[in-house]
């Protein structure tokens, strides 16, 4: 099983959704998990994980992670080339470094140059920015490249984004 998480913020609330799918080439989710939390802290620049990680960990408690092969997050694993931890690295530590984490970001993070892979999908001229921990970066990029969809954002990740915004 592969899990992909995303969170949407509105007011002091956050809706976190997880799509579970069997293979990287899956066309639909096998399961959808969702949770809305109240009393979410404001965003602090450089400390995004403090806002989103509690949401992911709360929803993760509802999921049997015994056979999870990887977790995909909307964001970065590392914040710079010295490996300052981002959301993905903090999540990796929270799952006791047992499940590889792949970060998929839509915008560039300028302080990170070496530890990210730029992935062009479809006919897009704008890359996705891939980071990873617990799995080789090239392999992580191949997995995201193999996801179904003709466009920049894989179909399941686009569906995940839409689902988070359904409040």
Tab-separated table of C-alpha atoms in Angstrom:
chain	number	residue	atom	x	y	z
A	1	UNK	CA	0.000	0.000	0.000
A	2	UNK	CA	1.126	3.568	-0.759
A	3	UNK	CA	-0.286	6.544	1.138
A	4	UNK	CA	-0.517	10.143	-0.083
A	5	UNK	CA	-1.422	12.993	2.300
A	6	UNK	CA	-2.513	16.575	1.786
A	7	UNK	CA	-4.029	19.188	4.089
A	8	UNK	CA	-6.224	22.194	3.361
A	9	UNK	CA	-6.471	25.063	5.844
A	10	UNK	CA	-9.494	27.287	6.402
A	11	UNK	CA	-9.729	29.598	9.380
A	12	UNK	CA	-8.385	27.741	12.386
A	13	UNK	CA	-9.343	24.380	10.880
A	14	UNK	CA	-7.488	21.879	8.732
A	15	UNK	CA	-8.875	19.067	6.625
A	16	UNK	CA	-6.367	16.291	6.033
A	17	UNK	CA	-7.004	13.595	3.458
A	18	UNK	CA	-5.072	10.420	2.758
A	19	UNK	CA	-5.473	8.372	-0.392
A	20	UNK	CA	-4.299	4.770	-0.132
A	21	UNK	CA	-3.448	2.992	-3.381
A	22	UNK	CA	-1.951	-0.356	-4.285
A	23	UNK	CA	0.630	0.519	-6.961
A	24	UNK	CA	2.325	3.594	-8.388
A	25	UNK	CA	0.340	3.116	-11.619
A	26	UNK	CA	-3.037	2.885	-9.824
A	27	UNK	CA	-5.852	4.825	-11.456
A	28	UNK	CA	-7.952	5.162	-8.317
A	29	UNK	CA	-7.606	5.043	-4.573
A	30	UNK	CA	-8.311	1.796	-2.748
A	31	UNK	CA	-9.288	3.789	0.376
A	32	UNK	CA	-9.850	7.418	1.298
A	33	UNK	CA	-9.302	8.652	4.840
A	34	UNK	CA	-10.270	12.123	6.010
A	35	UNK	CA	-10.273	14.177	9.177
A	36	UNK	CA	-10.903	17.821	10.067
A	37	UNK	CA	-9.180	19.287	13.109
A	38	UNK	CA	-9.992	22.564	14.862
A	39	UNK	CA	-7.581	24.913	16.629
A	40	UNK	CA	-4.788	24.741	14.059
A	41	UNK	CA	-1.788	26.978	14.674
A	42	UNK	CA	-0.902	29.740	12.236
A	43	UNK	CA	1.817	29.128	9.662
A	44	UNK	CA	5.316	30.119	10.779
A	45	UNK	CA	7.810	30.593	7.907
A	46	UNK	CA	10.411	27.814	7.887
A	47	UNK	CA	8.346	25.729	10.335
A	48	UNK	CA	5.533	24.457	8.117
A	49	UNK	CA	5.891	20.988	9.650
A	50	UNK	CA	4.667	22.293	13.014
A	51	UNK	CA	1.329	23.059	11.383
A	52	UNK	CA	0.899	20.056	9.092
A	53	UNK	CA	2.638	17.181	10.879
A	54	UNK	CA	0.108	16.974	13.748
A	55	UNK	CA	-2.701	16.745	11.164
A	56	UNK	CA	-0.999	13.899	9.294
A	57	UNK	CA	-0.120	12.031	12.489
A	58	UNK	CA	-3.677	12.311	13.773
A	59	UNK	CA	-5.114	10.836	10.565
A	60	UNK	CA	-2.351	8.220	10.415
A	61	UNK	CA	-3.679	6.783	13.701
A	62	UNK	CA	-6.777	5.617	11.788
A	63	UNK	CA	-4.728	3.673	9.220
A	64	UNK	CA	-3.103	0.258	9.461
A	65	UNK	CA	0.430	1.039	8.266
A	66	UNK	CA	1.747	-2.523	8.537
A	67	UNK	CA	2.118	-2.966	4.761
A	68	UNK	CA	2.769	0.626	3.709
A	69	UNK	CA	5.604	0.808	1.150
A	70	UNK	CA	5.859	4.609	1.009
A	71	UNK	CA	4.185	7.850	2.041
A	72	UNK	CA	3.876	10.819	-0.318
A	73	UNK	CA	3.531	14.305	1.137
A	74	UNK	CA	2.798	17.635	-0.483
A	75	UNK	CA	6.006	19.418	0.441
A	76	UNK	CA	9.683	18.882	1.045
A	77	UNK	CA	11.644	16.279	2.976
A	78	UNK	CA	14.621	18.614	3.461
A	79	UNK	CA	14.832	22.411	3.512
A	80	UNK	CA	18.462	22.809	2.438
A	81	UNK	CA	21.501	20.861	1.259
A	82	UNK	CA	22.669	20.391	4.852
A	83	UNK	CA	19.477	18.338	5.318
A	84	UNK	CA	17.615	20.659	7.674
A	85	UNK	CA	14.447	18.639	8.244
A	86	UNK	CA	11.242	19.620	6.489
A	87	UNK	CA	7.806	18.056	6.808
A	88	UNK	CA	8.887	14.801	5.151
A	89	UNK	CA	11.889	14.241	7.403
A	90	UNK	CA	9.864	14.979	10.535
A	91	UNK	CA	7.236	12.477	9.365
A	92	UNK	CA	9.957	9.895	8.653
A	93	UNK	CA	11.183	10.240	12.229
A	94	UNK	CA	7.604	10.034	13.546
A	95	UNK	CA	7.076	6.670	11.786
A	96	UNK	CA	10.308	5.489	13.401
A	97	UNK	CA	12.162	5.598	10.063
A	98	UNK	CA	10.319	2.466	8.922
A	99	UNK	CA	8.445	3.918	5.922
A	100	UNK	CA	10.125	5.847	3.084
A	101	UNK	CA	8.815	9.370	2.569
A	102	UNK	CA	8.605	11.107	-0.815
A	103	UNK	CA	8.013	14.834	-0.963
A	104	UNK	CA	6.316	16.218	-4.071
A	105	UNK	CA	6.263	20.002	-4.262
A	106	UNK	CA	4.868	22.280	-6.945
A	107	UNK	CA	7.100	25.261	-6.185
A	108	UNK	CA	10.856	25.525	-5.847
A	109	UNK	CA	12.619	25.888	-2.522
A	110	UNK	CA	15.729	27.924	-3.338
A	111	UNK	CA	17.859	26.828	-0.361
A	112	UNK	CA	17.728	23.223	-1.564
A	113	UNK	CA	19.810	22.471	-4.653
A	114	UNK	CA	21.504	19.064	-4.408
A	115	UNK	CA	18.939	16.919	-2.627
A	116	UNK	CA	16.004	17.425	-4.978
A	117	UNK	CA	15.034	16.058	-8.342
A	118	UNK	CA	13.233	18.150	-10.945
A	119	UNK	CA	10.620	15.994	-12.646
A	120	UNK	CA	8.864	17.024	-15.852
A	121	UNK	CA	5.630	15.170	-16.528
A	122	UNK	CA	3.458	15.322	-19.611
A	123	UNK	CA	4.088	18.377	-21.760
A	124	UNK	CA	4.552	20.704	-18.775
A	125	UNK	CA	7.523	23.060	-18.754
A	126	UNK	CA	7.159	23.430	-14.978
A	127	UNK	CA	8.734	20.624	-12.962
A	128	UNK	CA	7.615	18.916	-9.809
A	129	UNK	CA	10.280	19.012	-7.104
A	130	UNK	CA	10.922	15.573	-5.621
A	131	UNK	CA	12.722	14.920	-2.343
A	132	UNK	CA	12.978	11.717	-0.348
A	133	UNK	CA	14.234	9.960	2.747
A	134	UNK	CA	14.451	6.206	3.303
A	135	UNK	CA	14.486	5.699	-0.464
A	136	UNK	CA	16.914	6.687	-3.195
A	137	UNK	CA	15.977	10.034	-4.785
A	138	UNK	CA	16.159	8.656	-8.344
A	139	UNK	CA	13.880	5.760	-7.417
A	140	UNK	CA	11.450	8.157	-5.749
A	141	UNK	CA	11.401	10.240	-8.931
A	142	UNK	CA	10.741	7.144	-11.037
A	143	UNK	CA	7.791	6.233	-8.824
A	144	UNK	CA	6.197	9.672	-9.172
A	145	UNK	CA	6.907	9.641	-12.924
A	146	UNK	CA	5.126	6.256	-13.162
A	147	UNK	CA	1.945	7.577	-11.569
A	148	UNK	CA	-1.069	7.715	-13.867
A	149	UNK	CA	-1.868	10.976	-15.623
A	150	UNK	CA	-0.924	12.910	-18.708
A	151	UNK	CA	-0.243	16.182	-16.952
A	152	UNK	CA	2.244	17.722	-14.538
A	153	UNK	CA	0.368	16.561	-11.440
A	154	UNK	CA	-0.380	12.812	-11.302
A	155	UNK	CA	-4.092	11.993	-11.413
A	156	UNK	CA	-4.276	10.640	-7.844
A	157	UNK	CA	-2.408	13.625	-6.390
A	158	UNK	CA	-4.753	15.986	-8.253
A	159	UNK	CA	-7.737	14.045	-6.863
A	160	UNK	CA	-6.203	14.278	-3.381
A	161	UNK	CA	-5.894	18.052	-3.700
A	162	UNK	CA	-9.530	18.338	-4.830
A	163	UNK	CA	-10.734	16.124	-1.979
A	164	UNK	CA	-9.002	18.243	0.678
A	165	UNK	CA	-10.819	21.335	-0.589
A	166	UNK	CA	-14.249	19.696	-0.357
A	167	UNK	CA	-15.353	21.106	2.995
